[in-house]
mmCIF file of C-alpha atoms in Angstrom:
data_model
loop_
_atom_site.group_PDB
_atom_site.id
_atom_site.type_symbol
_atom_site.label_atom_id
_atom_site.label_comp_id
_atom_site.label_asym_id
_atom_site.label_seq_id
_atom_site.Cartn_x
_atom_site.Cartn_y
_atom_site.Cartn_z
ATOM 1 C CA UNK A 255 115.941 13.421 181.476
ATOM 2 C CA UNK A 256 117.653 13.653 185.004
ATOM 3 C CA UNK A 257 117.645 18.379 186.362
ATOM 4 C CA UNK A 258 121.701 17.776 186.167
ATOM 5 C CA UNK A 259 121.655 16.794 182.535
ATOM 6 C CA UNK A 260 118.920 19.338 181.618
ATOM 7 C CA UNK A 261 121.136 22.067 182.938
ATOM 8 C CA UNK A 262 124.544 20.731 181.174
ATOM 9 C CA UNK A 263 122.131 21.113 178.060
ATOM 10 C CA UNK A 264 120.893 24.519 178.967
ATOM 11 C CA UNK A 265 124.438 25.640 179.285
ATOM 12 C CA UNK A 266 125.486 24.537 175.960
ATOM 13 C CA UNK A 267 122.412 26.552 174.114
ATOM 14 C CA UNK A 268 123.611 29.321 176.448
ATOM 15 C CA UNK A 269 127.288 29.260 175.037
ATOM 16 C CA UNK A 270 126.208 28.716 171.342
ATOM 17 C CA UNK A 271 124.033 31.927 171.490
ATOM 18 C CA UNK A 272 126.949 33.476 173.007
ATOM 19 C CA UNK A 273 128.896 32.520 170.385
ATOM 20 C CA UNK A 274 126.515 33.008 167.245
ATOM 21 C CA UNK A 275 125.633 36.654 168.682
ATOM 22 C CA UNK A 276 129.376 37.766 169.023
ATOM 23 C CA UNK A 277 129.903 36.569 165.689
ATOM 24 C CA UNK A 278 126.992 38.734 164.492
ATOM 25 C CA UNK A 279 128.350 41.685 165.912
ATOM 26 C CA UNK A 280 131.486 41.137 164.557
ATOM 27 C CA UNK A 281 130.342 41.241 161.472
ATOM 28 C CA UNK A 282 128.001 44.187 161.436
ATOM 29 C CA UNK A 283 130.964 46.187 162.899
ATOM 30 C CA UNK A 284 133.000 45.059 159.751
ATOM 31 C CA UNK A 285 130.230 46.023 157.738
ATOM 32 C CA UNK A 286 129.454 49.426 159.338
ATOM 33 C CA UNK A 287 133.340 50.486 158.881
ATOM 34 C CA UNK A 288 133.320 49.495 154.930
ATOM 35 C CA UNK A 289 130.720 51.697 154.453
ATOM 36 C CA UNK A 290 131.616 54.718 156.664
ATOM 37 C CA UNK A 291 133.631 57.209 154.607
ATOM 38 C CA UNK A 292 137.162 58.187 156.753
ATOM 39 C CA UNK A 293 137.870 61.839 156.701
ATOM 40 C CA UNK A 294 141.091 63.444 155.684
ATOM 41 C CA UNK A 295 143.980 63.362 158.288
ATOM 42 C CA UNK A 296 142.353 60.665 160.012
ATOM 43 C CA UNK A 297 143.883 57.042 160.451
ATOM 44 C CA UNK A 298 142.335 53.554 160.855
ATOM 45 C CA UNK A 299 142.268 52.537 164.329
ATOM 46 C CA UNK A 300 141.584 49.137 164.836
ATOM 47 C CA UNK A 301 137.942 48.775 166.343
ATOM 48 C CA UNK A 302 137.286 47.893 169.668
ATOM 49 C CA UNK A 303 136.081 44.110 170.657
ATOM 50 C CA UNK A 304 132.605 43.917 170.692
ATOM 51 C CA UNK A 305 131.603 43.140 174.513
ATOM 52 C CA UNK A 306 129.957 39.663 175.130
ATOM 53 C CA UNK A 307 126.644 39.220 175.093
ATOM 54 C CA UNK A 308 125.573 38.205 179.015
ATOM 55 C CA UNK A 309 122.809 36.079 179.616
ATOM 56 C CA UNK A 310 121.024 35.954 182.962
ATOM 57 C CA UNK A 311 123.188 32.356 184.165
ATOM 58 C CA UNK A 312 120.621 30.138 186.700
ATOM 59 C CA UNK A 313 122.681 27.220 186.652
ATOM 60 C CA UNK A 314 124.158 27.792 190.032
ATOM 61 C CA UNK A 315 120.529 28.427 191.544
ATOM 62 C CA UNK A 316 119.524 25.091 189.692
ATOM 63 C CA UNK A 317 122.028 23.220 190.555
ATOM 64 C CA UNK A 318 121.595 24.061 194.295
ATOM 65 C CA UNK A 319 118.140 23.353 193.933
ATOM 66 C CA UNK A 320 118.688 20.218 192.809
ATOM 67 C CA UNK A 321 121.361 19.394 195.873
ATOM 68 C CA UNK A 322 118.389 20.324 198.277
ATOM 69 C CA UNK A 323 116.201 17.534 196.636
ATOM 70 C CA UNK A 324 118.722 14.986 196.374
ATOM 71 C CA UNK A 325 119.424 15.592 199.863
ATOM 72 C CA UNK A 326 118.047 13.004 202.438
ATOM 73 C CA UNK A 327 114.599 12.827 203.900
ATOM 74 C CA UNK A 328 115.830 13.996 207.172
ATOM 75 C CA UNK A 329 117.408 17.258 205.891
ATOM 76 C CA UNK A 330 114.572 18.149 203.911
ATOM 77 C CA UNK A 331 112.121 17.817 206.623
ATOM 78 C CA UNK A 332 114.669 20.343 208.737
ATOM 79 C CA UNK A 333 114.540 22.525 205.876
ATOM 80 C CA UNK A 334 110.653 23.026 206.441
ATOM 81 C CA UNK A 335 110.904 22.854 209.715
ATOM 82 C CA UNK A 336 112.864 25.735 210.223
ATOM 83 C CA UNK A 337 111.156 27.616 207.592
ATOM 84 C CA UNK A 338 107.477 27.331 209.787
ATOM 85 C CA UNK A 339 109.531 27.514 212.859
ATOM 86 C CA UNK A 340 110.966 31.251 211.786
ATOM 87 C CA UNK A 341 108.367 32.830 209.933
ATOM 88 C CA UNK A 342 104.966 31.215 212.439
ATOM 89 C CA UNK A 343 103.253 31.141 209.017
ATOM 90 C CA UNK A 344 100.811 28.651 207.324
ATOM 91 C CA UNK A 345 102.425 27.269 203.850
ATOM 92 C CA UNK A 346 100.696 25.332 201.245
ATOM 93 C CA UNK A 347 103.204 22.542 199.691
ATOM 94 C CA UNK A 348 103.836 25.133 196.650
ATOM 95 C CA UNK A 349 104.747 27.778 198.954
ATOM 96 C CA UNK A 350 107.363 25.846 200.670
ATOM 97 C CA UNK A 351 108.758 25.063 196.574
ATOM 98 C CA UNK A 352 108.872 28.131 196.499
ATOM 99 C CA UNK A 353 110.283 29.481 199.876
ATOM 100 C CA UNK A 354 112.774 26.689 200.848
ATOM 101 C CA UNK A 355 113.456 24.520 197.776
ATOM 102 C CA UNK A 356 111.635 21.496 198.774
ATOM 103 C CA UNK A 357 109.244 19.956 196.390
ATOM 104 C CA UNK A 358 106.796 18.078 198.953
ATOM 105 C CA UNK A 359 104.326 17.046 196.319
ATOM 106 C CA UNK A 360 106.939 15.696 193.914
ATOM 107 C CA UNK A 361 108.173 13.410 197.237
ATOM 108 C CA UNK A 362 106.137 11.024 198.921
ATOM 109 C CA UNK A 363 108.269 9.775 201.492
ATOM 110 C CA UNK A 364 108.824 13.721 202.243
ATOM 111 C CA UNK A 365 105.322 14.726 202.233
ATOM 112 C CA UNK A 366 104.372 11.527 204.713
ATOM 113 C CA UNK A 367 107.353 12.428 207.169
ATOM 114 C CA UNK A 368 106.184 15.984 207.214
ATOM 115 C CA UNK A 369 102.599 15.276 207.493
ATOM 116 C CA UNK A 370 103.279 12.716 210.398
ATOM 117 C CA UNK A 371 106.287 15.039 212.351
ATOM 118 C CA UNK A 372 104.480 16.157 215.473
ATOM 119 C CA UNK A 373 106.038 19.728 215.362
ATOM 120 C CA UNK A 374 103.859 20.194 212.472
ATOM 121 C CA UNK A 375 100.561 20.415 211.618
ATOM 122 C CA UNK A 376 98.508 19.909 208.404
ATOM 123 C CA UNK A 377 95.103 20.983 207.433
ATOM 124 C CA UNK A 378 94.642 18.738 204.490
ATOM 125 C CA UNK A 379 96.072 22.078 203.203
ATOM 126 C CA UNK A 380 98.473 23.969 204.644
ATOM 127 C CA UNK A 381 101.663 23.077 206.761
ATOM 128 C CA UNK A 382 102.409 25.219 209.604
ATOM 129 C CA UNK A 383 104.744 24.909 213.080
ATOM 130 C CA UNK A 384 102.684 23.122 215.621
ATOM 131 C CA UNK A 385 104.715 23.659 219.815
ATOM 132 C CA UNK A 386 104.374 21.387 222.527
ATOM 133 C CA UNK A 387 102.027 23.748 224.748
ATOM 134 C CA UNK A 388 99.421 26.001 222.279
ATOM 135 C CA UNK A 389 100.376 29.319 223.987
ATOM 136 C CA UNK A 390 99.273 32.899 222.687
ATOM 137 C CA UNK A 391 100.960 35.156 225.456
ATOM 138 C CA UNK A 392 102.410 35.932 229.005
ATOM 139 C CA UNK A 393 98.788 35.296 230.713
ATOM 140 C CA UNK A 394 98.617 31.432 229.129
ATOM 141 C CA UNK A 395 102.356 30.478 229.856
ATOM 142 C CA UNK A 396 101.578 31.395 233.663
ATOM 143 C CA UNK A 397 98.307 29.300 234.033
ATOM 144 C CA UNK A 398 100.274 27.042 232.292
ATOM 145 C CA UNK A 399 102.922 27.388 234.692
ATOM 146 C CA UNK A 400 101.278 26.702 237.568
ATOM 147 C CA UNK A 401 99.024 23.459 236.407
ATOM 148 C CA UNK A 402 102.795 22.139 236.988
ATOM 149 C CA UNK A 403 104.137 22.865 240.778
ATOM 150 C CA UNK A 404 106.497 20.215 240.449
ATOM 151 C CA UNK A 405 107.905 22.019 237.779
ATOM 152 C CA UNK A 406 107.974 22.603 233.792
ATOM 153 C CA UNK A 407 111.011 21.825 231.281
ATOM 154 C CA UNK A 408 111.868 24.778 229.733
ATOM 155 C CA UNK A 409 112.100 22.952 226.359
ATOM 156 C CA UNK A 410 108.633 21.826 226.418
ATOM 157 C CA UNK A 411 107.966 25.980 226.200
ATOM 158 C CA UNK A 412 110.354 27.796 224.704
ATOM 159 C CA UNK A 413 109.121 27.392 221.139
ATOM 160 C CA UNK A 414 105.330 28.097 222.170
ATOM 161 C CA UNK A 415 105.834 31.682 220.893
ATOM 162 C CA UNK A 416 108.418 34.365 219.582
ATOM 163 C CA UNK A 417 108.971 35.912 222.518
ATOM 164 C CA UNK A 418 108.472 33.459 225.195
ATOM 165 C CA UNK A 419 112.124 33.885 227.264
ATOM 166 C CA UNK A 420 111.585 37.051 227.397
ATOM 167 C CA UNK A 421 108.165 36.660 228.691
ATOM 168 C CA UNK A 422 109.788 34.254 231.070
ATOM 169 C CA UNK A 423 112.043 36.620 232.180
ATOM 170 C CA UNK A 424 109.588 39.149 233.188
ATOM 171 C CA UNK A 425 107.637 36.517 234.949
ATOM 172 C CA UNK A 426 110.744 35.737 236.935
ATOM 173 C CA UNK A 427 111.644 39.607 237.729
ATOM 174 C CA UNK A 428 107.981 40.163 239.033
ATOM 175 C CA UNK A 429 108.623 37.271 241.305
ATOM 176 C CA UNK A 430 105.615 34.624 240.250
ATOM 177 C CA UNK A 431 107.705 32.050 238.995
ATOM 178 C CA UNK A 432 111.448 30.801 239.363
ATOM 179 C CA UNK A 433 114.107 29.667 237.338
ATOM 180 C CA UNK A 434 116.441 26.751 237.992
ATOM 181 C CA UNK A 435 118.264 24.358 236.490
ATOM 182 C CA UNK A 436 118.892 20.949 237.350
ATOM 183 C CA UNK A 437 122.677 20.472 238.135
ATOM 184 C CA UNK A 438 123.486 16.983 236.070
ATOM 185 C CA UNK A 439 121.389 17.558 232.934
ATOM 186 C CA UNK A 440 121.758 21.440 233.052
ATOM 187 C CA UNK A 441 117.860 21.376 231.653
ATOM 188 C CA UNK A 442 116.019 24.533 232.679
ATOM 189 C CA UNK A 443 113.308 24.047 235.269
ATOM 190 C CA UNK A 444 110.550 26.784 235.866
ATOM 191 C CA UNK A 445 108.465 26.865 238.889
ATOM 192 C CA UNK A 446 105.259 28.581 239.787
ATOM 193 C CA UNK A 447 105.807 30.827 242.707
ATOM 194 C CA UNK A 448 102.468 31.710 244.878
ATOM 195 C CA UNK A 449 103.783 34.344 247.136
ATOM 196 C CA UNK A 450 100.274 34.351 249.078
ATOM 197 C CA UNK A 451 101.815 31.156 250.439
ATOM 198 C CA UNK A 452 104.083 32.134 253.182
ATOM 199 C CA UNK A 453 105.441 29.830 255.888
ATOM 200 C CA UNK A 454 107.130 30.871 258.840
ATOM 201 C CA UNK A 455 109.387 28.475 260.959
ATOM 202 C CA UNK A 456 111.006 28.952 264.620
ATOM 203 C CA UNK A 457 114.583 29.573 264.823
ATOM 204 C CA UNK A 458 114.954 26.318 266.756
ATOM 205 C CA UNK A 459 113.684 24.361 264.325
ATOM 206 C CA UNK A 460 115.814 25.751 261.599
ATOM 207 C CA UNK A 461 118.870 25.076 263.849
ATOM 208 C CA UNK A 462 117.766 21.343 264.443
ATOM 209 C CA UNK A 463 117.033 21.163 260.744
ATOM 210 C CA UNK A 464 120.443 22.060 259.960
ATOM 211 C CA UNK A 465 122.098 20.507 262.969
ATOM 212 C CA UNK A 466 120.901 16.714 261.446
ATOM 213 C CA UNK A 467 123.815 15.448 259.410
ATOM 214 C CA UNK A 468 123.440 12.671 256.955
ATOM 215 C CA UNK A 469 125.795 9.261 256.777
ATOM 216 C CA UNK A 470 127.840 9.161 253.420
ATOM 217 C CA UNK A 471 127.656 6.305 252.737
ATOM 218 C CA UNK A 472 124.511 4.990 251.125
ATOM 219 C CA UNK A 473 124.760 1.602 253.124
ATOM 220 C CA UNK A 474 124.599 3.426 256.037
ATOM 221 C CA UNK A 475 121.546 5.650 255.546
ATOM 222 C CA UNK A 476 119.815 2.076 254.319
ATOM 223 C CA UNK A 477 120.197 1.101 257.219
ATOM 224 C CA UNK A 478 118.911 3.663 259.408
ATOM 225 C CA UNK A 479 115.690 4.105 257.528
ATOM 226 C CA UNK A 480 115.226 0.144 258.148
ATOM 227 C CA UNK A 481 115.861 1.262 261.484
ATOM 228 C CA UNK A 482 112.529 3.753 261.305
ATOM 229 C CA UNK A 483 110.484 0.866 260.104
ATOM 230 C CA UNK A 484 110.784 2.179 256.376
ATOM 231 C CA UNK A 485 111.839 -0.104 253.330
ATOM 232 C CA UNK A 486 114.902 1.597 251.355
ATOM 233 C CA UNK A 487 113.758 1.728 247.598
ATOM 234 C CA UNK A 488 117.581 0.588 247.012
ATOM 235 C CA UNK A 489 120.008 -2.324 248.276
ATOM 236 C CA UNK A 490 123.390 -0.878 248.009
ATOM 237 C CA UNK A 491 124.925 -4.072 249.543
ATOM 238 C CA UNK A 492 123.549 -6.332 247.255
ATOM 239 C CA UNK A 493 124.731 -3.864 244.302
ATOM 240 C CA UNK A 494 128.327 -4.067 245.964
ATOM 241 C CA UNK A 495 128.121 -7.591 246.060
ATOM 242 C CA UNK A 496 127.167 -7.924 242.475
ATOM 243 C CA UNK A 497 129.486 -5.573 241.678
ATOM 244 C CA UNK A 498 132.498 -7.938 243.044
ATOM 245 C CA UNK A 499 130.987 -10.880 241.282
ATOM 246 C CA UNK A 500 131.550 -9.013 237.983
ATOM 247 C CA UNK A 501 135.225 -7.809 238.514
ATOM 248 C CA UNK A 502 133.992 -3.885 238.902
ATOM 249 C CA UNK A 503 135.115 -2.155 241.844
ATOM 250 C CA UNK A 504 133.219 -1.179 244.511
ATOM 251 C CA UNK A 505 134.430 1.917 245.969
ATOM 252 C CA UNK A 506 131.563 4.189 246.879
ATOM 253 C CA UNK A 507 130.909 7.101 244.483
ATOM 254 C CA UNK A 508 131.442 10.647 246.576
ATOM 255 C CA UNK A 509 128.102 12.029 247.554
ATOM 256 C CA UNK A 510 127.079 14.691 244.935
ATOM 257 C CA UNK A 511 125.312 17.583 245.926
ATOM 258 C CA UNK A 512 121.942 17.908 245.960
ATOM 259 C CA UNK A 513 119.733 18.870 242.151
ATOM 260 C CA UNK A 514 116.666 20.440 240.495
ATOM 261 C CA UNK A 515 114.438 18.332 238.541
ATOM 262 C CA UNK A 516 111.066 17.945 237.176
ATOM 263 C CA UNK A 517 110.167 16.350 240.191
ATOM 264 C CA UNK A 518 111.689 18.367 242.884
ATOM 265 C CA UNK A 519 109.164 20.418 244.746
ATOM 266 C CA UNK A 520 110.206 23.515 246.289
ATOM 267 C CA UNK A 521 108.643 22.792 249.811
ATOM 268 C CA UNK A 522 111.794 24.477 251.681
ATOM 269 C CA UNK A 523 111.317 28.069 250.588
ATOM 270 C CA UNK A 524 111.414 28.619 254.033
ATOM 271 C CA UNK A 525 115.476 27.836 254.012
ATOM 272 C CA UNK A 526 117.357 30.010 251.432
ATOM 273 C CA UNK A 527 120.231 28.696 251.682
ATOM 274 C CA UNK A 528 119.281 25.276 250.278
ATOM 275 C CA UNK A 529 119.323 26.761 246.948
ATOM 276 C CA UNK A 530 122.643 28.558 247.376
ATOM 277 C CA UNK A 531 124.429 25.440 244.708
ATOM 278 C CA UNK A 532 121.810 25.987 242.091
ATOM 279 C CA UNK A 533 122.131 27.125 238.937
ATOM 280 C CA UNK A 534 119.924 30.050 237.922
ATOM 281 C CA UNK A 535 120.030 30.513 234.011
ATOM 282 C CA UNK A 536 120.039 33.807 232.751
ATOM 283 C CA UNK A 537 117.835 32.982 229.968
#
């Protein structure tokens, strides 16, 4: 017998109780009055309706329980996800029944997905929320931090700990690491900052530094690398060409300003106002 017909079948006992025990009290009311002498002066009122007997009604809790199970794979295993994400706690397959609705034990193709997802781990046990980056505090997200000067996706940390942004934060504020974020994804970049590093550079070098102006167009800069005796790691001309072949125009796309990501390495401390375009997040 399917949960959805057990609780149709629970809910018709329910309203033949109902039924049978109102009838029952109608009756010992009836009885109670023909026996109960009326005093003089007083007239017959007609007796109040007994008040229905309430049971405690779980067939809106079973019914939603039974929506969770039905539900597919996917959605389950985002059920217990959550649930480990929120709480950081170590469940036995019972537990999560018990917590969250989903019956791991009574679904194989549930219990496999779960046991397999690599944001969890399993004992042979219990189930509990397994990060990216095993982190305990402040201390291991900078050494971690810094094992990565070419920079760390934000993502890969931010669900190492409960209170990891904030952490970052502070780290940012006391000046050992920065945050950026890459200006076509928008995906949060930290960087280890090692202020014992310092570089100083001559005025006249800055000036020639920014003096030096690039060609727009890509073709261009091709060629003056080939120039310099260095192979371009493109062929915009051939692209162009292709391009033509296939009916899509070639107009050159406008030069987009320069980005942060994982592998951009902030060698140019030295020139502030490199990184005046860049997005710092707030969190």
């Amino acid at each position: 017998m399917s949960l959805q017909e057990s609780l149709n079948k629970f809910k018709q006992q329910q309203e033949k109780c109902q039924s049978t025990l109102i009838s029952i009290a109608n009756r010992g009311s009836r009885s109670s009055q023909s026996h109960k002498p009326t005093p003089a002066g007083t007239s017959l009122a007609p007796s109040k309706a007994p008040v229905p007997v309430k049971f405690s009604n779980d067939t809106e809790r079973l019914q939603h329980i039974n929506a969770i199970r039905k539900s597919p794979v996917g959605a389950q295993i985002k059920r217990v996800i959550d649930l480990l994400l929120q709480t950081r706690q170590a469940f036995t397959p019972e537990q999560i029944n018990e917590a969250c609705y989903v019956d791991i034990l009574g679904n194989k193709a549930v219990f496999d997905s779960l046991r397999n997802n690599h944001k969890v781990n399993y004992d042979g046990r219990y189930f509990s929320y397994k990060s990216k980056h095993d982190l305990k505090g402040k201390d291991q997200l900078l050494s971690l931090i810094r094992k990565f000067p070419e920079g760390l996706a934000i993502v890969d940390v931010k669900d190492a700990y409960t209170s990891v942004m904030e952490d970052l934060q502070a780290l940012k504020a006391a000046g050992q690491v920065w945050l950026l974020a890459n200006n076509d994804s928008q995906e949060d970049i930290v960087y280890p900052n090692d202020p014992k590093v310092t570089i100083k550079v001559d005025d006249d070098l800055k000036q020639l530094f920014r003096g030096i102006e690039l060609p727009r167009d890509m073709v261009d800069i091709e060629k003056e690398l080939q120039k310099n005796g260095m192979k371009p790691a493109t062929n915009t001309a051939k692209r162009r060409a292709m391009a033509q072949v296939h009916g899509v125009p070639s107009n050159p796309k406008p030069k987009k300003k320069s980005g942060i990501n994982k592998r951009t390495k902030l060698t140019n401390a030295h020139l502030p106002e490199l990184f005046q375009n860049l997005i710092v997040p707030d969190s």
